[in-house]
XYZ file of C-alpha atoms in Angstrom:
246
model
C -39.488 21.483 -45.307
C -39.547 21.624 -42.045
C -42.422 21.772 -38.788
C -43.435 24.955 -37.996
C -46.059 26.426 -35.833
C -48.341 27.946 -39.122
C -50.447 24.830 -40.366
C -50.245 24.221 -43.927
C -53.142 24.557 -45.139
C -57.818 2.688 -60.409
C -58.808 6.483 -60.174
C -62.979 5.778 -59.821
C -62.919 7.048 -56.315
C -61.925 10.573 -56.787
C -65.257 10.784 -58.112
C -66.705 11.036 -54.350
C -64.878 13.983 -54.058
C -65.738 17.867 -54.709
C -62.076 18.493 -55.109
C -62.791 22.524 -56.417
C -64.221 22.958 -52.501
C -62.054 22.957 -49.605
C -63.270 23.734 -45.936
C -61.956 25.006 -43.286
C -59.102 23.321 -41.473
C -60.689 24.725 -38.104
C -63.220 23.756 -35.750
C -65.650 26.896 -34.283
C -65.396 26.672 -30.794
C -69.330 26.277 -30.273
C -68.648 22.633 -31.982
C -65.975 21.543 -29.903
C -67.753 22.605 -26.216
C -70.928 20.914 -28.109
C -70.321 17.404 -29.761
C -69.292 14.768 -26.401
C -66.262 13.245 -28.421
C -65.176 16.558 -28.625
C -65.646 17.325 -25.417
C -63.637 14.365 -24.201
C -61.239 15.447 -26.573
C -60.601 18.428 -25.279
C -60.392 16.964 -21.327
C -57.978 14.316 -22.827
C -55.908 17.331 -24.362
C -55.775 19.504 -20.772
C -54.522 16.549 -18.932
C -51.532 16.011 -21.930
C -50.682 19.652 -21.610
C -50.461 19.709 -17.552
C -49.007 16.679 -17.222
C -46.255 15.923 -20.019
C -45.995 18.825 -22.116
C -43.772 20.339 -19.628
C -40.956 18.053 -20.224
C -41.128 18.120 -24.066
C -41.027 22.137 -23.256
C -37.576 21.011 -21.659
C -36.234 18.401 -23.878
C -37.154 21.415 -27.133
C -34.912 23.540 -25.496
C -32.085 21.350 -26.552
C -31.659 20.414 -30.497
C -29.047 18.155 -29.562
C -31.763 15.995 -27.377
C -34.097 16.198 -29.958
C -32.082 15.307 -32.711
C -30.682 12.241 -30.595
C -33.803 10.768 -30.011
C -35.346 11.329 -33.618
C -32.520 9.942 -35.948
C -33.149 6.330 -34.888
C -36.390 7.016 -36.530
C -35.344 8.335 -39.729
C -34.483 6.715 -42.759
C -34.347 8.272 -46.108
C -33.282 6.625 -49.470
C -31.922 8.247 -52.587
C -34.536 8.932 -55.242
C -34.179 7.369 -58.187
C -36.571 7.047 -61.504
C -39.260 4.738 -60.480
C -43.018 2.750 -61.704
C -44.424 5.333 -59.326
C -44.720 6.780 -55.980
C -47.111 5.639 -53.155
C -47.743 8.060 -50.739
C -48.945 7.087 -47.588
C -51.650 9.024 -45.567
C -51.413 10.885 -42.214
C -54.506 12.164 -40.665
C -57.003 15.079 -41.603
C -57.973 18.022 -40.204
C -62.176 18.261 -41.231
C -63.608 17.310 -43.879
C -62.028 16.359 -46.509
C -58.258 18.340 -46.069
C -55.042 15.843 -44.574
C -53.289 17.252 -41.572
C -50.134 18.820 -41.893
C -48.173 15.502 -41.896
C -50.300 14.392 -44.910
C -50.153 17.946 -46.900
C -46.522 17.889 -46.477
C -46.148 14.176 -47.861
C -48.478 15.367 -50.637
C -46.420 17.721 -51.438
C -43.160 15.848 -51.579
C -44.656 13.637 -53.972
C -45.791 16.013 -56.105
C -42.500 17.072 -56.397
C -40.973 13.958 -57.519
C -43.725 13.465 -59.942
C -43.053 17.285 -61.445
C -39.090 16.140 -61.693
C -40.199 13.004 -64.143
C -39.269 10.145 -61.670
C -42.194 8.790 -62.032
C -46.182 8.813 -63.961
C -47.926 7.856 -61.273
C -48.848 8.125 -57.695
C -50.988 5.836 -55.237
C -52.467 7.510 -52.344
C -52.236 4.918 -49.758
C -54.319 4.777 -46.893
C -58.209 3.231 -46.013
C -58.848 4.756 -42.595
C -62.365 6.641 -43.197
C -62.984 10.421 -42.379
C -64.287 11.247 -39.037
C -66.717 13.301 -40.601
C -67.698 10.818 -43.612
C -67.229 7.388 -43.136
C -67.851 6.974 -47.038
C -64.731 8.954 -48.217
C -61.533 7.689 -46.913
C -57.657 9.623 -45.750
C -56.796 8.681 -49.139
C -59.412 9.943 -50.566
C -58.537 13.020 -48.793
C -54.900 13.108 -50.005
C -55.257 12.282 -53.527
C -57.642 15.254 -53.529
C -54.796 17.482 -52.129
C -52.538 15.974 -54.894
C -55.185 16.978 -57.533
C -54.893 20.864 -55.935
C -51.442 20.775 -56.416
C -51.930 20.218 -59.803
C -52.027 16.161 -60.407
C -53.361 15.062 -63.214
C -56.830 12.706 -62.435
C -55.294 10.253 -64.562
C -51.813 10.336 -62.559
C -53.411 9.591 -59.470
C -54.595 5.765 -58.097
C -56.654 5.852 -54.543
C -55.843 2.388 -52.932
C -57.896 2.616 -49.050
C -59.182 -1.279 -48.900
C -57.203 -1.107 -45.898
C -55.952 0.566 -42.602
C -53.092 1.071 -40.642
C -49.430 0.994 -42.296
C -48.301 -2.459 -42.002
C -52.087 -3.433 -43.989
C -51.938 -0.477 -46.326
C -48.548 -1.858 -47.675
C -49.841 -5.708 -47.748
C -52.786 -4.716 -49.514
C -51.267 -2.798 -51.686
C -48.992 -5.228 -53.327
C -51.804 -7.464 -53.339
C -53.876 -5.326 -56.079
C -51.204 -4.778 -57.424
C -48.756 -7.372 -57.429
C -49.030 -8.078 -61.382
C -48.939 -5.098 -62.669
C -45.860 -2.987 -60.808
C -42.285 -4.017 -59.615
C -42.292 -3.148 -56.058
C -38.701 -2.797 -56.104
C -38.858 0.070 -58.365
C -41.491 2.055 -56.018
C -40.956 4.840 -53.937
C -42.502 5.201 -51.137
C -43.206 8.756 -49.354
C -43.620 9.683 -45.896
C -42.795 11.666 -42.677
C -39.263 11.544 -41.323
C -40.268 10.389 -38.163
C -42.314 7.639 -39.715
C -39.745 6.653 -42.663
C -38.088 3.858 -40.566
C -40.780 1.699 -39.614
C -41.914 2.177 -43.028
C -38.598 0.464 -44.109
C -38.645 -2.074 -41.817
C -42.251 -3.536 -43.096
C -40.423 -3.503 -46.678
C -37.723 -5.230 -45.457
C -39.772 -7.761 -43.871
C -42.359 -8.119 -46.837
C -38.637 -8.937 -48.903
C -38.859 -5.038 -50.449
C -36.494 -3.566 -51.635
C -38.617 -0.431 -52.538
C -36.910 3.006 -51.471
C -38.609 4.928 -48.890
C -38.464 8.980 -49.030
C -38.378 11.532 -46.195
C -41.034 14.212 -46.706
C -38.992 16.697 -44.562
C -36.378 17.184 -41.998
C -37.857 16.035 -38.879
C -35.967 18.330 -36.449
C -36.363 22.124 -36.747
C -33.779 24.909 -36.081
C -36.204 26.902 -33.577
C -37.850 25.322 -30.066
C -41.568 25.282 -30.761
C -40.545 23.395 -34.059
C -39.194 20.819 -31.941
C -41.870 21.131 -29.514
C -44.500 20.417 -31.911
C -42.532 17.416 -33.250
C -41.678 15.617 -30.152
C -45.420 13.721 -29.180
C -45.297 12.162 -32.851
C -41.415 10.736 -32.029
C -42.589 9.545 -28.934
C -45.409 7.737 -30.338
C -43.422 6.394 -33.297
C -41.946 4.829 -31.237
C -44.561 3.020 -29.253
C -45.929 2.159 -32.722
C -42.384 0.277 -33.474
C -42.715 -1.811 -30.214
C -46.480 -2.603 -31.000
C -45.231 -3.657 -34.169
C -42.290 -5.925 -32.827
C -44.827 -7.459 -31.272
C -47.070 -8.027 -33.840
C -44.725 -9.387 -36.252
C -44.979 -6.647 -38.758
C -41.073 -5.377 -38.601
């Protein structure tokens, strides 16, 4: 699967969550001149486009570019039958629906789980909803799992932490005596996939980490699109140099 410019649209804690209702993944336009952080939002987005979407305009024109500066990023294991699949979260759109990085991850996982490798997966992820503090990304993305047609008893919400290096230590602390983390897979973006590795590695891992999708497009505004999140993957490596997580 790849970027395009169309937007795709313990298990106690799906309980918070209407799962048969799903909002729309849009702002109206009367909210975002209305609410201030949306306001500064938008400023914040003007400046971006004037200032330095003109040279990721330039550097889409050329896949070979984009490519070379995405593949250091990338890091995708074979799959393999497993004690289950952890899927880590992305972002969301409104209420309740994960952004397109976190539908497509869903989605990958589902997959694995419909192929039999294996019967269950964690949603992975504590950062809570803009728009309600009480219901969490993961909350969000086992939800979208559930749509795609999870079973309620597949799926484990795990969001007693935030932020990917925490996710994964938390993780393996709730659940340290009951799974062997080297027989986990772990799902996520392309672009993210290597600094997910590199906190396995460093926790003494050897869990396989899955690519949700080819990170580099055939067509321009693919690449467009994808370029901000490479560059700050990247930033998010150094900050995590430097904060002894990799």
């Amino acid at each position: 699967m790849e970027y395009g410019i169309a937007l795709a649209p313990e298990t106690g804690n799906n309980s918070r969550l209407g799962i048969e209702e799903r909002d729309s993944p849009y702002y109206r336009c009367t909210d975002l001149l209305t609410i201030p952080s949306r306001r500064s939002a938008i400023v914040r987005a003007i400046v971006f486009v004037l200032l330095i979407w003109p040279y990721f305009f330039l550097l889409a024109l050329i896949p070979e570019v984009t490519r070379l500066i995405a593949n250091p990023l990338i890091h995708s294991d074979s799959v393999s039958p497993s004690q289950a699949i952890v899927v880590l979260t992305s972002g969301t759109y409104s209420h309740r629906q994960p952004d397109i990085q976190g539908v497509t991850r869903a989605r990958k996982a589902f997959q694995l789980y419909e192929n039999g490798l294996a019967p269950i997966i964690i949603a992975l992820g504590g950062s809570p909803l803009p728009s309600d503090p009480k219901i969490s990304v993961a909350d969000s993305l086992g939800a979208e799992l559930m749509r795609l047609g999870l079973p309620s008893e597949s799926l484990i919400v795990s969001d007693d932490a935030s932020g990917t290096f925490h996710d994964i230590t938390s993780l393996l602390k709730q659940f340290e005596s009951t799974l062997d983390f080297d027989s986990v897979m772990f799902v996520t973006s392309a672009y993210h996939s290597k600094r997910t590795k590199l906190i396995l590695r460093k926790l003494n891992l050897k869990s396989k980490v899955i690519a949700a999708e080819s990170l580099v497009g055939p067509h321009w505004h693919q690449r467009l699109l994808v370029l901000p999140l490479i560059v700050r993957e990247y930033a998010a490596i150094l900050y995590s140099r430097i904060a002894g997580y990799i």
